[in-house]
Coordinates of C-alpha atoms in Angstrom, one line a residue:
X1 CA 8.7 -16.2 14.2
X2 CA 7.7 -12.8 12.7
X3 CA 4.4 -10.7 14.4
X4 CA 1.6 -9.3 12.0
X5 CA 2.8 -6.1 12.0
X6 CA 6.3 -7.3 11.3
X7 CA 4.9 -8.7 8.2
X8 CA 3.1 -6.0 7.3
X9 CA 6.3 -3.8 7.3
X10 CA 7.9 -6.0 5.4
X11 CA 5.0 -6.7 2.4
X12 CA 5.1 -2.4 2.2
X13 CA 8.5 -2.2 1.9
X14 CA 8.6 -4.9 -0.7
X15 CA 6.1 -3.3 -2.5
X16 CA 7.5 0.2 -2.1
X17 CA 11.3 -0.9 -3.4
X18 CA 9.2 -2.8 -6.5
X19 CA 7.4 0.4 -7.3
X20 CA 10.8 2.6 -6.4
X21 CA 12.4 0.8 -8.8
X22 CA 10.1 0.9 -11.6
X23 CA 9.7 4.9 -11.1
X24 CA 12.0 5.6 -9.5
X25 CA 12.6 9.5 -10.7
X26 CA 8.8 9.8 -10.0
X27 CA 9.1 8.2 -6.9
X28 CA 12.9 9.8 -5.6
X29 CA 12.7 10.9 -2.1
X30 CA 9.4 9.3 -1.2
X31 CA 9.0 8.5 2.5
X32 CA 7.2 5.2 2.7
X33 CA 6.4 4.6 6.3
X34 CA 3.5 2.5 8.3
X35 CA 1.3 3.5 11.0
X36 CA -1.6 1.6 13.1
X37 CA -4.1 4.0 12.3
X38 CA -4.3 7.3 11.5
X39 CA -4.2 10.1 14.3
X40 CA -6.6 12.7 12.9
X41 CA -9.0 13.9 15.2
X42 CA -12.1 14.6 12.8
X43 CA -12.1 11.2 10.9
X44 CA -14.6 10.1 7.5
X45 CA -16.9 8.0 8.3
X46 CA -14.6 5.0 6.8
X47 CA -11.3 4.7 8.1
X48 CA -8.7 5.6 5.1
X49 CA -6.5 2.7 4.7
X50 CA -3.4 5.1 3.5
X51 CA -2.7 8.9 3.3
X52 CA -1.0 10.4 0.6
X53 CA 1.3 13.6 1.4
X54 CA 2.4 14.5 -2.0
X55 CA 4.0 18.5 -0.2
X56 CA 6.5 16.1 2.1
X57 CA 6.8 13.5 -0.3
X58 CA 5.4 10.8 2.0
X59 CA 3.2 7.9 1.8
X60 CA 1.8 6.0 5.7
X61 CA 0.0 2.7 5.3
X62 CA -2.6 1.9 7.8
X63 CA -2.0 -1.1 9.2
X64 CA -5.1 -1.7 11.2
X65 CA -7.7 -0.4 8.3
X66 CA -6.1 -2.5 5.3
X67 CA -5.7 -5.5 8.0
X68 CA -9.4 -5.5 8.6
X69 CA -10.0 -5.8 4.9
X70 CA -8.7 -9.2 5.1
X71 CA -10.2 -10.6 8.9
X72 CA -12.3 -13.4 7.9
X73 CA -11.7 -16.8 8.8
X74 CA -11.3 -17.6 4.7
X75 CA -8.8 -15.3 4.3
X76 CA -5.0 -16.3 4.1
X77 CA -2.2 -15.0 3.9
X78 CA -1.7 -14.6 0.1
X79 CA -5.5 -13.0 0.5
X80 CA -3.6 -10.6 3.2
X81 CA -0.5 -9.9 1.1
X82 CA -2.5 -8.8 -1.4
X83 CA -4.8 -6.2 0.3
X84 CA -1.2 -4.9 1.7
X85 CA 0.1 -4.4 -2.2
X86 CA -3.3 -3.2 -3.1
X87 CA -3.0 -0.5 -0.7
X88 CA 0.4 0.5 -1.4
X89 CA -0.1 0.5 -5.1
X90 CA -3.2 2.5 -4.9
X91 CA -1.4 5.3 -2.7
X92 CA 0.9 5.7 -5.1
X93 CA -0.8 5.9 -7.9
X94 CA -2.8 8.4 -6.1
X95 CA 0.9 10.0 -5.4
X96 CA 1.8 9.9 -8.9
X97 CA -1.9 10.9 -10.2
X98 CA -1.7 7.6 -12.2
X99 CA -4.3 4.5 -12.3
X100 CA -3.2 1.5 -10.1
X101 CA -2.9 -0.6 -13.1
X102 CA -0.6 1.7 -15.2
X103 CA 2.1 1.5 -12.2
X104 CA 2.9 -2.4 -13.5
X105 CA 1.5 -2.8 -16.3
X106 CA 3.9 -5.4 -17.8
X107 CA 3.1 -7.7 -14.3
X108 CA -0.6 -8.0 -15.1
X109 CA 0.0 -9.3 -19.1
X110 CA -0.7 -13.3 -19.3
X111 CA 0.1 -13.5 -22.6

């Protein structure tokens, strides 16, 4: 049996060798790593559900934030997997100054 968090790990790092491997001179040497929350001492009023540094090359999921997306009783864990790709997507398209959907876009054709 595998915790939350263990899950979580895992979805990012799926999603982060996908994206790696679909960019992956864009995306050499990117540190992909996950944290609980973030430890800033003067935070937004909404918690950010990833930080993007693109100086150390380094991309930290917020577990906690992106969790809470998804904590409703409706919610599964397809519903979960999702906000966790969401969020990684969307850092690194924020990484790569791209839009989320122009990271895959061939996965998103139905046609």
């Amino acid at each position: 049996m595998i915790t939350r968090a263990e899950a979580f790990d895992r979805i990012v790092g799926d999603t982060a060798h996908y994206l790696v491997g679909l960019w992956p001179e864009e995306l050499r040497g990117v540190v992909f790593q996950v944290a609980d929350m973030p430890t800033d001492q003067a935070l937004p009023d909404r918690l950010p559900r990833w930080r993007v540094q693109a100086d150390e090359q380094r991309v930290t999921v917020f577990r906690i934030p992106v969790e809470r997306v998804t904590h409703s009783p409706e919610k599964d864990d397809v519903d979960r997997r999702i906000a966790v790709e969401t969020a990684v997507f969307r850092a690194v398209a924020e990484l790569l100054d791209k839009d989320p959907w122009d990271l895959a876009p061939d996965r998103y054709r139905h046609w």
